[in-house]
């Protein structure tokens, strides 16, 4: 394929009005969600799309001076300069080209991730095949196109709020409920107990990255006690219980027998494998949007094969990102689950009670034409060529980029 044009578009989806969520020792302010839409077009007019930008958990942007806006400029600038006019025989050729671009490593990785997914979209369209079939040939696997989903929701509520949300999402058919604690040690412990008493068949996962953003308010011993309590109550996993680069902390907690998960904040595909090699995580959470696309995630998938560690993609963003990761799950051997982020006004979730969405993120739904096929907590992977979904570029005008951080942590001691 000969690449004619590469563009990055920074988009913002306002949270209107902004929301404030109290956690232990402070308040988190939610202002918007940002997305970078990457579009690659070949000389014959075939267009591939993907989403990009730093992982929301790692929140690299604004800590190193980057933002989704500056990243979109890089895509339309240095990345476009390197790729436009190039002939790509294999998708890995694009990795080689971008490997020579003068960029900080984390930005190069994000660019490679987006371009890899977009080029797979192009290749699938050229061959008239969905991406998962291209991947299944590479893995020599039998694809599975019906994918169980776990619901990703629950942010800083009273324990009874988490329990009510879990009951609603179990009614929707999800196999699991992942939530974000951080309301204080006693509240976090009570939340686990209430959830166990509330749900019937649904699994419970804790995404505890807030614990290491609390300026040591909990302390290592409290974290260990909470991890052990969740484990004793049957938690399916405890995710990111320590800072991403604290491998020793992961290992120490794993010695208690806790089922740990992590990986979304790793800065590269190689970092995913490195975390897996510690033996501390039972669930390794790569993401095609952040870990060098389908090509990079394959390294982690292959590492997990035959080991007591399961690759479960991190997926927290738009329906376009959902579909991109779904193709990987459909094709990759020994991979079976996918994260489904729950935002307000999600028309796919049929419930007789309150909206279980975390916050407003209209762009998450509007970025594609139509809707994914989800029923009773199971996603059917699209059968159309490439990603199997269409993006109307009018979305760029509908969701103009708004500068500034999407979320802010304010601590009580700051006044």
Coordinates of C-alpha atoms in Angstrom, one line a residue, residues 11-387:
X11 CA -11.2 15.9 19.9
X12 CA -12.8 16.8 23.2
X13 CA -16.0 15.6 24.7
X14 CA -17.1 18.0 27.5
X15 CA -18.5 16.8 30.8
X16 CA -21.1 19.4 31.2
X17 CA -21.4 20.4 34.0
X18 CA -18.0 19.2 35.3
X19 CA -18.2 16.6 38.0
X20 CA -16.4 16.4 41.3
X21 CA -15.8 13.1 43.0
X22 CA -14.5 12.9 46.6
X23 CA -11.8 10.3 47.3
X24 CA -9.9 9.7 50.5
X25 CA -7.9 12.9 51.1
X26 CA -9.1 14.9 48.2
X27 CA -11.4 15.5 45.2
X28 CA -11.1 14.5 41.6
X29 CA -12.5 17.0 39.1
X30 CA -13.7 15.6 35.7
X31 CA -13.9 18.2 33.0
X32 CA -13.9 16.4 29.7
X33 CA -12.6 13.4 27.8
X34 CA -10.0 13.8 25.0
X35 CA -9.5 11.5 22.0
X36 CA -7.0 11.6 19.1
X37 CA -8.5 10.2 15.9
X38 CA -5.8 9.0 13.5
X39 CA -6.7 8.7 9.8
X40 CA -4.4 7.0 7.3
X41 CA -5.3 7.1 3.6
X42 CA -3.7 5.3 0.8
X43 CA -3.1 6.5 -2.8
X44 CA -6.1 4.4 -4.0
X45 CA -8.4 6.2 -1.5
X46 CA -8.7 3.4 1.1
X47 CA -8.9 4.9 4.6
X48 CA -7.9 3.4 7.9
X49 CA -8.8 4.8 11.3
X50 CA -7.8 4.4 14.9
X51 CA -7.8 6.2 18.2
X52 CA -4.7 7.2 20.1
X53 CA -3.3 9.1 23.0
X54 CA -1.9 8.3 26.4
X55 CA -3.6 5.8 28.7
X56 CA -6.0 7.6 31.0
X57 CA -4.6 5.6 34.0
X58 CA -1.0 6.5 33.3
X59 CA -2.2 10.2 32.8
X60 CA 1.2 10.9 31.2
X61 CA -0.2 14.1 29.6
X62 CA 0.3 17.2 31.7
X63 CA 2.9 15.5 33.7
X64 CA 5.5 15.8 31.0
X65 CA 4.1 18.7 29.1
X66 CA 2.2 16.7 26.5
X67 CA -1.5 16.7 25.7
X68 CA -3.8 14.9 23.3
X69 CA -3.6 18.2 21.3
X70 CA 0.1 18.2 21.0
X71 CA 0.1 14.5 20.1
X72 CA -2.4 15.1 17.3
X73 CA 0.0 17.8 16.0
X74 CA 2.9 15.3 16.0
X75 CA 0.8 12.8 14.0
X76 CA 0.0 15.4 11.4
X77 CA 3.6 16.6 11.4
X78 CA 6.5 14.3 12.0
X79 CA 4.6 11.1 11.6
X80 CA 2.9 12.2 8.4
X81 CA 6.3 13.5 7.1
X82 CA 7.8 10.1 7.7
X83 CA 5.0 8.0 6.2
X84 CA 3.4 10.0 3.3
X85 CA 4.7 8.7 0.0
X86 CA 6.0 5.5 1.6
X87 CA 5.1 2.1 0.2
X88 CA 4.3 -0.4 2.9
X89 CA 4.4 -4.0 2.0
X90 CA 4.2 -5.3 5.6
X91 CA 2.6 -3.4 8.4
X92 CA 5.8 -3.9 10.4
X93 CA 7.5 -1.7 7.7
X94 CA 5.7 1.2 9.2
X95 CA 7.1 0.4 12.6
X96 CA 10.6 0.5 11.1
X97 CA 10.0 3.9 9.5
X98 CA 8.6 5.4 12.6
X99 CA 11.4 3.9 14.7
X100 CA 13.7 6.4 13.0
X101 CA 11.5 9.5 13.8
X102 CA 13.1 11.8 16.3
X103 CA 10.6 11.6 19.1
X104 CA 10.5 10.8 22.8
X105 CA 10.0 7.1 23.2
X106 CA 6.5 7.3 24.7
X107 CA 5.3 9.5 21.9
X108 CA 6.8 7.2 19.3
X109 CA 5.1 4.2 20.9
X110 CA 1.7 6.0 20.8
X111 CA 2.2 6.9 17.2
X112 CA 3.2 3.3 16.2
X113 CA 0.2 2.0 18.1
X114 CA -2.3 4.2 16.2
X115 CA -0.7 3.7 12.8
X116 CA -0.5 -0.1 13.3
X117 CA -4.3 -0.3 13.9
X118 CA -5.1 2.0 11.1
X119 CA -3.0 0.1 8.6
X120 CA -4.7 -3.2 9.7
X121 CA -8.0 -1.4 9.0
X122 CA -6.7 -0.5 5.5
X123 CA -5.3 -4.0 4.8
X124 CA -8.6 -5.7 5.9
X125 CA -10.5 -3.4 3.5
X126 CA -8.1 -4.1 0.7
X127 CA -8.5 -7.9 1.2
X128 CA -12.2 -7.8 2.0
X129 CA -11.6 -9.4 5.4
X130 CA -12.3 -8.3 9.0
X131 CA -9.1 -7.7 11.0
X132 CA -9.7 -10.7 13.3
X133 CA -9.4 -13.0 10.3
X134 CA -6.1 -11.5 9.3
X135 CA -4.9 -11.9 12.9
X136 CA -6.1 -15.5 13.2
X137 CA -4.0 -16.4 10.2
X138 CA -1.0 -14.9 11.9
X139 CA -1.7 -16.7 15.1
X140 CA -2.9 -19.9 13.3
X141 CA -5.9 -19.8 15.6
X142 CA -9.6 -20.5 15.3
X143 CA -11.3 -17.2 15.9
X144 CA -14.2 -16.7 18.4
X145 CA -16.4 -13.7 17.5
X146 CA -18.7 -13.8 20.6
X147 CA -16.8 -12.0 23.3
X148 CA -17.9 -11.9 27.0
X149 CA -17.6 -8.4 28.4
X150 CA -17.0 -7.1 31.9
X151 CA -18.4 -3.7 32.8
X152 CA -15.9 -1.0 33.8
X153 CA -17.6 1.6 36.0
X154 CA -17.8 2.7 39.6
X155 CA -15.8 5.8 40.6
X156 CA -15.7 7.1 44.2
X157 CA -19.2 6.5 45.6
X158 CA -20.6 5.4 48.9
X159 CA -20.5 1.6 49.3
X160 CA -24.3 1.3 48.7
X161 CA -23.8 3.2 45.4
X162 CA -21.3 0.7 44.1
X163 CA -23.7 -2.1 45.1
X164 CA -26.6 -0.6 43.3
X165 CA -24.5 0.0 40.2
X166 CA -23.3 -3.6 40.3
X167 CA -26.8 -4.9 40.5
X168 CA -27.8 -2.9 37.5
X169 CA -24.9 -4.1 35.4
X170 CA -25.5 -7.7 36.4
X171 CA -29.0 -7.3 35.1
X172 CA -27.4 -6.2 31.8
X173 CA -25.6 -9.5 31.5
X174 CA -22.0 -8.6 32.1
X175 CA -19.7 -11.3 33.4
X176 CA -18.0 -8.9 35.8
X177 CA -18.0 -5.5 37.4
X178 CA -14.9 -3.5 37.8
X179 CA -14.9 -0.4 40.0
X180 CA -12.6 2.2 41.3
X181 CA -12.3 2.4 45.1
X182 CA -10.4 5.0 47.1
X183 CA -13.0 6.3 49.5
X184 CA -11.0 5.4 52.6
X185 CA -9.8 2.0 54.0
X186 CA -13.1 1.3 55.9
X187 CA -15.2 2.4 53.0
X188 CA -13.2 0.3 50.5
X189 CA -13.5 -2.7 52.8
X190 CA -17.2 -2.2 53.2
X191 CA -17.7 -1.9 49.5
X192 CA -16.1 -5.3 48.8
X193 CA -18.4 -6.8 51.4
X194 CA -21.5 -5.2 50.0
X195 CA -20.7 -6.2 46.5
X196 CA -20.1 -9.8 47.4
X197 CA -23.5 -9.8 49.2
X198 CA -25.3 -8.1 46.2
X199 CA -24.2 -9.9 43.1
X200 CA -25.1 -13.5 42.3
X201 CA -23.0 -14.8 39.4
X202 CA -21.1 -11.7 38.4
X203 CA -17.4 -11.4 39.2
X204 CA -15.9 -8.4 41.1
X205 CA -12.7 -6.6 40.0
X206 CA -11.1 -3.7 41.8
X207 CA -9.2 -1.1 39.8
X208 CA -7.2 0.5 42.6
X209 CA -4.9 2.9 40.8
X210 CA -6.2 5.7 43.1
X211 CA -4.4 4.1 46.0
X212 CA -1.0 5.1 44.7
X213 CA -2.2 8.6 43.8
X214 CA -3.2 9.3 47.4
X215 CA 0.2 10.7 48.4
X216 CA 0.8 7.6 50.6
X217 CA -2.4 8.3 52.6
X218 CA -3.1 4.6 52.9
X219 CA 0.4 3.3 53.3
X220 CA 1.8 0.0 52.2
X221 CA 0.4 -2.0 55.2
X222 CA -3.1 -0.7 54.6
X223 CA -2.9 -1.5 50.9
X224 CA -1.8 -5.1 51.7
X225 CA -4.6 -5.5 54.2
X226 CA -7.2 -4.3 51.6
X227 CA -5.7 -6.5 48.9
X228 CA -5.9 -9.5 51.3
X229 CA -9.4 -8.7 52.3
X230 CA -10.6 -8.5 48.6
X231 CA -8.8 -11.7 47.9
X232 CA -10.5 -13.5 50.8
X233 CA -13.9 -12.3 49.6
X234 CA -13.3 -13.8 46.2
X235 CA -12.3 -10.8 44.0
X236 CA -11.6 -11.9 40.5
X237 CA -8.6 -9.5 40.4
X238 CA -7.1 -6.4 42.0
X239 CA -5.7 -4.1 39.3
X240 CA -2.7 -1.7 39.6
X241 CA -2.4 -1.9 43.4
X242 CA 1.0 -0.1 43.3
X243 CA 2.7 2.3 41.0
X244 CA 3.3 0.8 37.5
X245 CA 7.1 0.6 37.8
X246 CA 7.0 -0.8 41.4
X247 CA 7.6 -4.4 40.3
X248 CA 8.9 -5.3 43.8
X249 CA 5.6 -4.0 45.2
X250 CA 3.6 -6.2 42.8
X251 CA 5.7 -9.3 43.8
X252 CA 5.3 -8.6 47.5
X253 CA 1.5 -8.4 47.2
X254 CA 1.4 -11.5 44.9
X255 CA 3.1 -13.5 47.7
X256 CA -0.2 -13.3 49.6
X257 CA -1.9 -15.2 46.8
X258 CA -3.8 -12.1 45.6
X259 CA -4.9 -12.3 41.9
X260 CA -3.3 -9.1 40.6
X261 CA -3.7 -7.4 37.2
X262 CA -1.7 -4.7 35.5
X263 CA 0.0 -3.5 32.3
X264 CA -2.1 -0.7 30.9
X265 CA 0.4 1.9 32.2
X266 CA 3.4 0.1 30.7
X267 CA 5.1 2.4 28.2
X268 CA 5.8 -0.3 25.6
X269 CA 5.0 -3.8 24.4
X270 CA 8.3 -4.9 25.8
X271 CA 7.3 -3.5 29.2
X272 CA 4.2 -5.6 29.2
X273 CA 6.3 -8.8 28.8
X274 CA 8.7 -7.5 31.5
X275 CA 5.8 -7.1 33.9
X276 CA 4.6 -10.6 33.0
X277 CA 8.0 -12.1 33.7
X278 CA 7.9 -10.9 37.3
X279 CA 5.3 -13.7 37.9
X280 CA 3.3 -11.2 40.0
X281 CA 0.3 -10.7 37.8
X282 CA -2.3 -13.3 36.8
X283 CA -3.9 -10.9 34.3
X284 CA -1.8 -8.9 31.8
X285 CA -3.6 -5.9 30.4
X286 CA -2.2 -4.7 27.1
X287 CA -4.1 -2.4 24.7
X288 CA -3.7 -2.1 20.9
X289 CA -4.1 1.7 21.3
X290 CA -1.1 2.0 23.6
X291 CA 1.2 -1.0 23.1
X292 CA 2.3 -0.8 19.4
X293 CA -1.0 -2.0 18.0
X294 CA -1.8 -5.6 17.0
X295 CA 1.8 -6.2 16.2
X296 CA 3.1 -5.1 19.6
X297 CA 0.4 -6.8 21.7
X298 CA 1.2 -10.1 20.0
X299 CA 4.4 -10.2 22.0
X300 CA 2.5 -10.2 25.2
X301 CA -0.2 -12.6 23.9
X302 CA 2.5 -15.1 22.9
X303 CA 4.2 -14.7 26.3
X304 CA 1.0 -15.6 28.1
X305 CA 0.3 -18.7 26.0
X306 CA 0.8 -21.8 28.2
X307 CA 1.5 -19.8 31.3
X308 CA -0.6 -19.1 34.4
X309 CA -1.2 -15.5 33.2
X310 CA -4.1 -14.4 31.1
X311 CA -4.0 -11.6 28.5
X312 CA -7.1 -9.4 29.0
X313 CA -7.0 -6.2 27.0
X314 CA -7.3 -2.9 28.8
X315 CA -10.0 -0.9 26.9
X316 CA -11.2 2.4 28.4
X317 CA -12.5 4.9 25.8
X318 CA -14.7 5.0 22.7
X319 CA -16.6 2.4 20.8
X320 CA -13.9 2.6 18.1
X321 CA -11.3 1.5 20.7
X322 CA -13.7 -1.2 21.9
X323 CA -13.9 -2.7 18.4
X324 CA -10.2 -2.4 17.8
X325 CA -9.4 -4.5 20.9
X326 CA -12.3 -6.9 20.1
X327 CA -10.6 -8.0 16.9
X328 CA -7.5 -9.0 18.9
X329 CA -9.6 -10.9 21.5
X330 CA -11.4 -12.7 18.7
X331 CA -8.2 -14.0 17.1
X332 CA -5.7 -14.3 19.9
X333 CA -5.3 -17.8 21.4
X334 CA -6.2 -18.2 25.1
X335 CA -7.7 -14.6 25.2
X336 CA -11.4 -14.4 25.9
X337 CA -12.5 -11.3 27.9
X338 CA -12.8 -7.6 27.0
X339 CA -13.4 -4.4 29.1
X340 CA -16.5 -2.4 28.4
X341 CA -16.4 1.1 29.8
X342 CA -19.8 2.3 31.0
X343 CA -20.6 6.0 30.4
X344 CA -23.9 7.9 30.8
X345 CA -26.7 7.5 28.3
X346 CA -25.4 4.2 26.8
X347 CA -28.2 3.0 24.6
X348 CA -26.9 -0.5 24.6
X349 CA -27.5 -1.0 28.2
X350 CA -31.1 -2.0 29.0
X351 CA -31.9 -1.6 32.6
X352 CA -35.1 -1.1 34.6
X353 CA -33.3 1.2 37.1
X354 CA -30.9 4.2 37.1
X355 CA -28.3 4.9 34.5
X356 CA -25.1 3.0 35.6
X357 CA -22.8 5.3 33.6
X358 CA -19.8 6.9 35.3
X359 CA -19.9 10.2 33.6
X360 CA -20.8 11.9 30.4
X361 CA -18.7 10.9 27.3
X362 CA -20.9 11.4 24.3
X363 CA -18.0 11.2 21.8
X364 CA -17.4 7.6 23.0
X365 CA -20.6 6.6 21.1
X366 CA -20.7 9.2 18.4
X367 CA -17.3 8.5 17.0
X368 CA -18.6 5.6 14.9
X369 CA -21.7 5.3 12.7
X370 CA -24.2 3.0 14.3
X371 CA -23.7 0.8 17.3
X372 CA -21.7 -2.3 18.3
X373 CA -23.7 -5.5 18.5
X374 CA -23.9 -6.1 22.3
X375 CA -26.6 -8.3 23.9
X376 CA -26.6 -9.8 27.4
X377 CA -23.1 -8.7 28.1
X378 CA -21.6 -10.3 24.9
X379 CA -20.1 -8.4 22.0
X380 CA -20.4 -9.8 18.4
X381 CA -17.3 -8.7 16.5
X382 CA -18.1 -7.0 13.2
X383 CA -17.8 -9.1 10.0
X384 CA -17.3 -6.2 7.6
X385 CA -13.8 -5.7 6.2
X386 CA -11.2 -4.0 8.4
X387 CA -12.4 -2.8 11.7

